[in-house]
mmCIF file of C-alpha atoms in Angstrom:
data_model
loop_
_atom_site.group_PDB
_atom_site.id
_atom_site.type_symbol
_atom_site.label_atom_id
_atom_site.label_comp_id
_atom_site.label_asym_id
_atom_site.label_seq_id
_atom_site.Cartn_x
_atom_site.Cartn_y
_atom_site.Cartn_z
ATOM 1 C CA MET A 11 24.051 -2.153 56.089
ATOM 2 C CA PRO A 12 26.816 -0.780 58.172
ATOM 3 C CA PHE A 13 28.844 -1.528 54.898
ATOM 4 C CA ILE A 14 27.888 1.921 53.857
ATOM 5 C CA ARG A 15 27.988 3.381 57.220
ATOM 6 C CA ASN A 16 32.164 2.280 57.413
ATOM 7 C CA ILE A 17 33.961 3.800 54.076
ATOM 8 C CA LYS A 18 34.591 7.103 53.576
ATOM 9 C CA LEU A 19 32.657 9.991 52.011
ATOM 10 C CA SER A 20 34.786 10.068 48.501
ATOM 11 C CA ALA A 21 34.045 6.570 48.080
ATOM 12 C CA LYS A 22 30.467 6.860 49.025
ATOM 13 C CA PHE A 23 30.193 9.478 46.119
ATOM 14 C CA ALA A 24 32.361 7.681 44.331
ATOM 15 C CA LEU A 25 29.892 3.756 44.802
ATOM 16 C CA PHE A 26 27.090 6.597 43.415
ATOM 17 C CA GLY A 27 27.729 7.973 41.575
ATOM 18 C CA SER A 28 29.222 4.977 40.123
ATOM 19 C CA ILE A 29 25.705 3.015 40.092
ATOM 20 C CA ILE A 30 24.184 6.006 38.630
ATOM 21 C CA THR A 31 26.315 5.804 35.332
ATOM 22 C CA VAL A 32 26.157 2.092 34.804
ATOM 23 C CA LEU A 33 22.005 2.687 34.935
ATOM 24 C CA LEU A 34 22.022 6.120 32.634
ATOM 25 C CA PHE A 35 24.324 3.271 30.644
ATOM 26 C CA LEU A 36 21.508 0.955 30.171
ATOM 27 C CA ALA A 37 19.446 3.804 30.067
ATOM 28 C CA THR A 38 21.261 4.514 26.864
ATOM 29 C CA LEU A 39 21.068 1.305 25.712
ATOM 30 C CA VAL A 40 17.595 0.359 25.756
ATOM 31 C CA SER A 41 16.206 3.832 24.529
ATOM 32 C CA TYR A 42 18.941 2.924 20.581
ATOM 33 C CA HIS A 43 17.683 -0.180 20.688
ATOM 34 C CA GLY A 44 13.938 1.539 21.044
ATOM 35 C CA MET A 45 15.629 4.061 18.510
ATOM 36 C CA SER A 46 16.901 0.901 15.916
ATOM 37 C CA GLY A 47 13.542 -0.203 16.456
ATOM 38 C CA THR A 48 11.440 2.629 15.421
ATOM 39 C CA THR A 49 14.167 3.372 12.506
ATOM 40 C CA GLU A 50 13.068 -0.649 10.709
ATOM 41 C CA ARG A 51 9.533 0.108 11.139
ATOM 42 C CA PHE A 52 9.653 3.121 9.570
ATOM 43 C CA ASP A 53 11.559 1.664 6.792
ATOM 44 C CA ARG A 54 9.793 -1.306 6.242
ATOM 45 C CA PHE A 55 6.403 1.199 6.478
ATOM 46 C CA THR A 56 7.487 3.332 3.877
ATOM 47 C CA SER A 57 9.584 0.390 1.818
ATOM 48 C CA LYS A 58 6.766 -1.934 1.837
ATOM 49 C CA TYR A 59 3.338 0.162 2.809
ATOM 50 C CA GLN A 60 3.740 3.248 1.785
ATOM 51 C CA ALA A 61 4.642 2.239 -2.013
ATOM 52 C CA LEU A 62 1.531 -0.480 -1.924
ATOM 53 C CA ALA A 63 -0.548 2.877 -1.365
ATOM 54 C CA LEU A 64 0.379 4.765 -3.887
ATOM 55 C CA VAL A 65 0.537 1.587 -6.102
ATOM 56 C CA CYS A 66 -3.057 1.119 -4.808
ATOM 57 C CA SER A 67 -3.697 3.987 -5.983
ATOM 58 C CA GLU A 68 -2.235 4.286 -9.395
ATOM 59 C CA MET A 69 -4.517 1.100 -10.188
ATOM 60 C CA HIS A 70 -7.341 2.734 -8.266
ATOM 61 C CA THR A 71 -7.322 5.970 -10.858
ATOM 62 C CA GLN A 72 -5.988 3.173 -13.962
ATOM 63 C CA GLY A 73 -10.245 1.627 -12.937
ATOM 64 C CA LEU A 74 -11.515 5.372 -13.143
ATOM 65 C CA GLN A 75 -10.090 6.223 -16.047
ATOM 66 C CA ALA A 76 -10.619 2.697 -17.596
ATOM 67 C CA GLU A 77 -14.549 3.540 -16.664
ATOM 68 C CA GLN A 78 -14.534 6.747 -18.133
ATOM 69 C CA ALA A 79 -13.740 6.498 -21.433
ATOM 70 C CA CYS A 80 -16.144 2.885 -21.156
ATOM 71 C CA ARG A 81 -18.950 6.091 -20.659
ATOM 72 C CA ASN A 82 -17.300 7.748 -23.097
ATOM 73 C CA VAL A 83 -16.987 5.118 -26.031
ATOM 74 C CA ILE A 84 -21.072 5.229 -25.042
ATOM 75 C CA LEU A 85 -21.977 8.774 -25.289
ATOM 76 C CA SER A 86 -19.959 8.629 -28.753
ATOM 77 C CA PRO A 87 -19.425 5.680 -30.085
ATOM 78 C CA SER A 88 -17.157 6.632 -32.860
ATOM 79 C CA ASP A 89 -14.978 8.154 -30.949
ATOM 80 C CA GLU A 90 -11.747 6.130 -31.587
ATOM 81 C CA LYS A 91 -9.643 7.856 -28.889
ATOM 82 C CA ALA A 92 -12.436 7.087 -25.984
ATOM 83 C CA LEU A 93 -11.696 2.911 -27.042
ATOM 84 C CA SER A 94 -8.048 3.859 -26.970
ATOM 85 C CA ASN A 95 -8.166 5.161 -23.883
ATOM 86 C CA TYR A 96 -10.202 2.006 -22.149
ATOM 87 C CA LYS A 97 -8.095 0.165 -23.948
ATOM 88 C CA THR A 98 -4.748 1.850 -21.998
ATOM 89 C CA ALA A 99 -6.553 2.115 -18.929
ATOM 90 C CA SER A 100 -6.883 -1.281 -18.654
ATOM 91 C CA GLU A 101 -3.725 -2.333 -19.756
ATOM 92 C CA LYS A 102 -1.617 -0.087 -17.055
ATOM 93 C CA PHE A 103 -4.160 -0.923 -14.389
ATOM 94 C CA LEU A 104 -3.181 -5.100 -14.532
ATOM 95 C CA GLU A 105 0.476 -3.608 -15.088
ATOM 96 C CA MET A 106 -0.137 -1.611 -11.830
ATOM 97 C CA GLN A 107 -1.562 -5.278 -10.441
ATOM 98 C CA LYS A 108 1.396 -7.170 -11.087
ATOM 99 C CA GLU A 109 3.879 -4.267 -9.172
ATOM 100 C CA ALA A 110 1.738 -4.422 -6.049
ATOM 101 C CA ILE A 111 2.553 -8.176 -5.768
ATOM 102 C CA VAL A 112 5.625 -7.847 -5.654
ATOM 103 C CA ILE A 113 5.361 -5.232 -3.191
ATOM 104 C CA ALA A 114 2.664 -7.011 -1.331
ATOM 105 C CA LYS A 115 5.066 -9.641 -0.829
ATOM 106 C CA GLY A 116 5.291 -10.969 2.382
ATOM 107 C CA ILE A 117 2.831 -8.056 3.884
ATOM 108 C CA ASP A 118 -0.109 -10.609 5.270
ATOM 109 C CA ASP A 119 -2.859 -10.951 3.765
ATOM 110 C CA TYR A 120 -2.203 -8.506 0.331
ATOM 111 C CA GLU A 121 -0.579 -10.627 -1.399
ATOM 112 C CA LYS A 122 -3.860 -13.223 -1.946
ATOM 113 C CA GLN A 123 -5.911 -10.410 -1.835
ATOM 114 C CA LEU A 124 -3.858 -8.808 -5.245
ATOM 115 C CA GLN A 125 -4.115 -11.948 -6.304
ATOM 116 C CA ASN A 126 -7.591 -12.133 -6.852
ATOM 117 C CA ILE A 127 -8.393 -8.657 -8.933
ATOM 118 C CA PRO A 128 -7.066 -9.967 -12.702
ATOM 119 C CA ALA A 129 -10.268 -11.966 -12.121
ATOM 120 C CA LEU A 130 -12.807 -9.572 -11.289
ATOM 121 C CA TRP A 131 -10.648 -7.374 -13.544
ATOM 122 C CA GLN A 132 -11.293 -9.586 -16.380
ATOM 123 C CA GLU A 133 -15.307 -10.027 -15.920
ATOM 124 C CA ASN A 134 -15.754 -6.138 -15.671
ATOM 125 C CA GLY A 135 -14.090 -6.485 -19.318
ATOM 126 C CA ALA A 136 -16.080 -8.737 -19.891
ATOM 127 C CA VAL A 137 -19.689 -7.255 -18.896
ATOM 128 C CA LYS A 138 -17.124 -3.152 -20.577
ATOM 129 C CA ASP A 139 -16.482 -5.582 -23.534
ATOM 130 C CA GLU A 140 -20.181 -5.839 -23.865
ATOM 131 C CA ILE A 141 -21.256 -2.780 -23.616
ATOM 132 C CA ILE A 142 -18.567 -0.843 -25.494
ATOM 133 C CA LYS A 143 -19.988 -3.335 -28.291
ATOM 134 C CA LEU A 144 -23.741 -2.621 -28.279
ATOM 135 C CA ALA A 145 -22.226 1.277 -28.825
ATOM 136 C CA LYS A 146 -20.489 0.496 -31.620
ATOM 137 C CA ASP A 147 -23.457 -0.623 -32.753
ATOM 138 C CA GLY A 148 -25.626 1.635 -32.229
ATOM 139 C CA MET A 149 -27.565 0.023 -28.708
ATOM 140 C CA GLN A 150 -26.946 2.766 -26.216
ATOM 141 C CA ALA A 151 -30.192 2.903 -24.340
ATOM 142 C CA GLU A 152 -28.864 -1.463 -23.995
ATOM 143 C CA ALA A 153 -25.210 -1.071 -23.150
ATOM 144 C CA VAL A 154 -26.759 1.870 -20.957
ATOM 145 C CA GLU A 155 -28.925 -0.126 -19.754
ATOM 146 C CA ILE A 156 -26.246 -3.233 -19.189
ATOM 147 C CA LEU A 157 -23.711 -0.041 -17.288
ATOM 148 C CA ILE A 158 -26.353 0.601 -14.830
ATOM 149 C CA LYS A 159 -27.088 -3.031 -13.933
#
């Protein structure tokens, strides 16, 4: 390092100060890039994953509501409010499922999994419709047996 020995002290300070300034600038750029990546990931999380979780939570709520309304029909077959609650919850469940598919576009396998739900819901709905029909015909014991299976 004979070059450094031959320069003045003030030039040495200027050289090392410049190197440190460049390194600090590079560190700032790397930090900024990392922060912007974090911001993008957070935005994606809130706009996709969190929104999907909220819609799926609402689907779960409507599914529970439909099940409770079905049990209420068994307990009181003449209660039209219970039947109305069942139909409303079922419709809202399917609406939320459609909304979930829209939100899930571009999120790995979620969209495919959500596409399968209406068929399963319809299959389950057929069983619930049979339970409701039996309950309305006065065969609560048979309706309970199907519900338990």
